[in-house]
Amino acid sequence: MSKIGTDRSKMRQHGDNANVLIVDREPPTIRLLLEILARKGIVARVAADRKAARDALDGNGCDLAFLSTPLAGADDAGSFQLLSEIRATAPEMPVIMMAGPRVETGAESLLQCGTQTAVRALQAGCRDFLLKPLDARTVNNLLESLLPNRQVATAAAAREGDHALYQIIGKSPKLVQTITLAAKIAPTSVPVLI
């Protein structure tokens, strides 16, 4: 497989025609996302399955991906395989996984299924997890928090080897674990207690 959207020079600022991939096949979800993205001047591409998503990502810079699970004609494994491929080739690209309500017996089964999928998605490297039907305000908040940080992430990556701002002294496992955690959450605007 070729590199998936890893060219840093193709990353764009929010408002500077950011590029978003939507991997879904449900018209209401696609329509809502396209409307929100168009209002913000964000370029969007839509793929209905894993192969189309890989084709859309190959050679094209992508700033953010909305990934539905399960994908067309597959179970959750197809979505998580695509997520794994994205994480391996473009670890800095935020991915938001979306899941629709599954038809099971009772609300408790639905909640448990959604919770298990959300935990699995976040452990696999998703930046966030949304249940369908999507809430426009939540999507807007995510876009505002994730896309403006592209410049910060790119600048930080460029300085990574230079240690331009500071140098951590110490190599204890706990310190390394804390620094790794801080690096993972730094691009988000979520309050964190360490």
Short mmCIF file of C-alpha atoms in Angstrom, two decimals:
data_model
loop_
_atom_site.label_atom_id
_atom_site.label_comp_id
_atom_site.label_asym_id
_atom_site.label_seq_id
_atom_site.Cartn_x
_atom_site.Cartn_y
_atom_site.Cartn_z
CA MET A 1 0.00 0.00 0.00
CA SER A 2 1.28 3.49 -0.75
CA LYS A 3 1.58 6.30 1.72
CA ILE A 4 -1.78 7.58 2.96
CA GLY A 5 -1.87 11.38 3.02
CA THR A 6 1.47 11.83 4.77
CA ASP A 7 2.86 14.80 2.86
CA ARG A 8 3.09 17.53 5.51
CA SER A 9 3.26 20.23 2.84
CA LYS A 10 -0.30 19.33 1.85
CA MET A 11 -1.70 19.99 5.34
CA ARG A 12 -3.80 23.11 5.38
CA GLN A 13 -5.14 25.50 7.94
CA HIS A 14 -8.82 25.60 8.84
CA GLY A 15 -10.31 28.21 6.52
CA ASP A 16 -7.45 27.62 4.08
CA ASN A 17 -9.35 24.84 2.32
CA ALA A 18 -8.72 22.08 4.82
CA ASN A 19 -9.25 18.63 3.34
CA VAL A 20 -11.55 16.12 5.07
CA LEU A 21 -12.40 12.56 4.12
CA ILE A 22 -15.82 11.09 4.97
CA VAL A 23 -15.95 7.29 4.90
CA ASP A 24 -19.63 6.41 5.15
CA ARG A 25 -22.52 5.28 3.00
CA GLU A 26 -25.51 6.68 4.90
CA PRO A 27 -27.00 9.68 3.04
CA PRO A 28 -28.23 11.57 6.16
CA THR A 29 -24.78 11.42 7.78
CA ILE A 30 -22.97 12.35 4.58
CA ARG A 31 -25.39 15.21 3.88
CA LEU A 32 -24.98 16.68 7.38
CA LEU A 33 -21.19 16.49 7.28
CA LEU A 34 -21.02 17.97 3.76
CA GLU A 35 -23.28 20.88 4.77
CA ILE A 36 -21.20 21.68 7.87
CA LEU A 37 -17.90 21.39 6.00
CA ALA A 38 -19.13 23.49 3.05
CA ARG A 39 -20.21 26.31 5.41
CA LYS A 40 -16.67 26.38 6.77
CA GLY A 41 -15.05 26.32 3.33
CA ILE A 42 -13.59 22.88 3.94
CA VAL A 43 -13.03 20.54 0.99
CA ALA A 44 -14.61 17.11 1.51
CA ARG A 45 -14.30 13.80 -0.27
CA VAL A 46 -16.68 10.89 0.32
CA ALA A 47 -15.81 7.19 0.15
CA ALA A 48 -18.31 4.38 0.70
CA ASP A 49 -15.87 1.59 1.54
CA ARG A 50 -12.31 0.79 2.61
CA LYS A 51 -10.90 0.53 -0.92
CA ALA A 52 -12.42 3.84 -2.00
CA ALA A 53 -11.11 5.45 1.20
CA ARG A 54 -7.57 4.20 0.56
CA ASP A 55 -7.77 5.42 -3.03
CA ALA A 56 -8.94 8.85 -1.83
CA LEU A 57 -6.14 9.08 0.73
CA ASP A 58 -3.28 7.78 -1.42
CA GLY A 59 -1.21 10.69 -2.60
CA ASN A 60 -3.61 13.33 -1.25
CA GLY A 61 -3.03 15.35 1.89
CA CYS A 62 -5.85 14.93 4.35
CA ASP A 63 -6.31 16.95 7.52
CA LEU A 64 -9.08 14.91 9.15
CA ALA A 65 -11.14 11.77 8.52
CA PHE A 66 -14.64 10.78 9.62
CA LEU A 67 -14.76 6.98 9.59
CA SER A 68 -18.00 5.04 9.94
CA THR A 69 -18.20 1.59 11.47
CA PRO A 70 -19.17 -0.86 10.20
CA LEU A 71 -18.16 -0.08 6.62
CA ALA A 72 -20.24 -1.12 3.65
CA GLY A 73 -20.33 -4.88 3.21
CA ALA A 74 -18.17 -5.55 6.26
CA ASP A 75 -18.25 -5.76 10.00
CA ASP A 76 -16.32 -3.53 12.41
CA ALA A 77 -13.09 -5.26 11.34
CA GLY A 78 -13.02 -3.35 8.03
CA SER A 79 -13.25 0.01 9.78
CA PHE A 80 -10.61 -0.90 12.32
CA GLN A 81 -8.30 -2.22 9.58
CA LEU A 82 -8.59 1.09 7.71
CA LEU A 83 -7.98 2.96 10.98
CA SER A 84 -4.87 0.86 11.56
CA GLU A 85 -3.58 1.66 8.06
CA ILE A 86 -4.16 5.39 8.61
CA ARG A 87 -2.45 5.33 12.02
CA ALA A 88 0.55 3.49 10.54
CA THR A 89 1.09 5.92 7.67
CA ALA A 90 -0.34 9.22 8.96
CA PRO A 91 -0.28 9.10 12.76
CA GLU A 92 -0.74 12.87 13.07
CA MET A 93 -4.05 12.88 11.15
CA PRO A 94 -7.06 12.98 13.48
CA VAL A 95 -9.66 10.29 12.82
CA ILE A 96 -13.18 10.48 14.22
CA MET A 97 -15.03 7.19 14.25
CA MET A 98 -18.82 7.19 13.91
CA ALA A 99 -21.21 4.35 14.67
CA GLY A 100 -24.90 4.04 14.07
CA PRO A 101 -27.27 2.45 16.50
CA ARG A 102 -27.34 -1.29 16.05
CA VAL A 103 -30.58 -3.14 16.17
CA GLU A 104 -30.43 -5.25 19.30
CA THR A 105 -32.83 -6.05 22.08
CA GLY A 106 -33.23 -3.18 24.49
CA ALA A 107 -31.53 0.13 25.11
CA GLU A 108 -28.96 -1.48 27.41
CA SER A 109 -27.60 -3.62 24.56
CA LEU A 110 -27.35 -0.51 22.36
CA LEU A 111 -25.50 1.42 25.06
CA GLN A 112 -23.15 -1.46 25.80
CA CYS A 113 -22.41 -2.02 22.09
CA GLY A 114 -21.72 1.70 21.53
CA THR A 115 -19.53 1.91 24.61
CA GLN A 116 -17.48 -1.14 23.65
CA THR A 117 -16.96 0.15 20.11
CA ALA A 118 -16.04 3.62 21.40
CA VAL A 119 -13.47 2.25 23.83
CA ARG A 120 -11.98 0.05 21.13
CA ALA A 121 -11.85 2.99 18.67
CA LEU A 122 -10.13 5.30 21.14
CA GLN A 123 -7.63 2.59 22.10
CA ALA A 124 -6.90 2.08 18.39
CA GLY A 125 -6.02 5.76 17.96
CA CYS A 126 -9.21 7.63 17.10
CA ARG A 127 -9.30 11.20 18.30
CA ASP A 128 -13.02 10.99 19.09
CA PHE A 129 -16.08 8.77 18.71
CA LEU A 130 -19.57 9.88 17.70
CA LEU A 131 -22.87 8.03 17.79
CA LYS A 132 -25.26 8.50 14.88
CA PRO A 133 -27.38 10.39 14.20
CA LEU A 134 -24.71 13.07 14.44
CA ASP A 135 -25.26 16.30 16.33
CA ALA A 136 -24.27 19.35 14.24
CA ARG A 137 -23.03 21.30 17.27
CA THR A 138 -20.76 18.43 18.32
CA VAL A 139 -19.33 18.13 14.80
CA ASN A 140 -18.71 21.90 14.67
CA ASN A 141 -16.94 21.81 18.04
CA LEU A 142 -14.73 18.95 16.88
CA LEU A 143 -13.81 20.76 13.68
CA GLU A 144 -12.96 23.93 15.60
CA SER A 145 -10.77 22.03 18.05
CA LEU A 146 -9.00 19.73 15.59
CA LEU A 147 -8.38 21.69 12.40
CA PRO A 148 -6.79 24.87 13.80
CA ASN A 149 -4.15 22.72 15.47
CA ARG A 150 -2.63 21.58 12.18
CA GLN A 151 -0.06 24.39 12.24
CA VAL A 152 0.87 23.63 15.85
CA ALA A 153 1.26 19.90 15.12
CA THR A 154 3.37 20.57 12.03
CA ALA A 155 5.61 23.06 13.85
CA ALA A 156 6.04 20.69 16.78
CA ALA A 157 6.98 17.85 14.44
CA ALA A 158 9.54 20.07 12.70
CA ARG A 159 11.13 20.92 16.06
CA GLU A 160 10.94 17.37 17.38
CA GLY A 161 14.62 16.64 16.83
CA ASP A 162 15.79 20.12 17.81
CA HIS A 163 14.31 20.34 21.32
CA ALA A 164 14.03 24.06 20.55
CA LEU A 165 11.83 25.00 23.50
CA TYR A 166 13.07 22.77 26.28
CA GLN A 167 14.83 19.58 27.13
CA ILE A 168 13.51 17.12 29.66
CA ILE A 169 16.11 15.85 32.08
CA GLY A 170 15.44 12.36 33.33
CA LYS A 171 14.52 9.04 31.81
CA SER A 172 12.45 7.34 34.50
CA PRO A 173 9.65 5.14 33.11
CA LYS A 174 6.98 7.23 34.87
CA LEU A 175 8.36 10.48 33.42
CA VAL A 176 8.55 8.99 29.93
CA GLN A 177 4.97 7.70 30.29
CA THR A 178 3.76 11.15 31.41
CA ILE A 179 5.53 12.92 28.54
CA THR A 180 4.12 10.41 26.05
CA LEU A 181 0.61 11.00 27.42
CA ALA A 182 1.06 14.78 27.26
CA ALA A 183 2.25 14.54 23.64
CA LYS A 184 -0.83 12.52 22.70
CA ILE A 185 -3.30 14.98 24.20
CA ALA A 186 -1.47 18.22 23.40
CA PRO A 187 -3.31 18.84 20.10
CA THR A 188 -6.69 18.64 21.85
CA SER A 189 -8.48 21.28 23.90
CA VAL A 190 -9.61 18.85 26.57
CA PRO A 191 -8.73 19.63 30.20
CA VAL A 192 -6.43 16.97 31.63
CA LEU A 193 -5.32 16.24 35.17
CA ILE A 194 -1.91 14.57 35.33
#
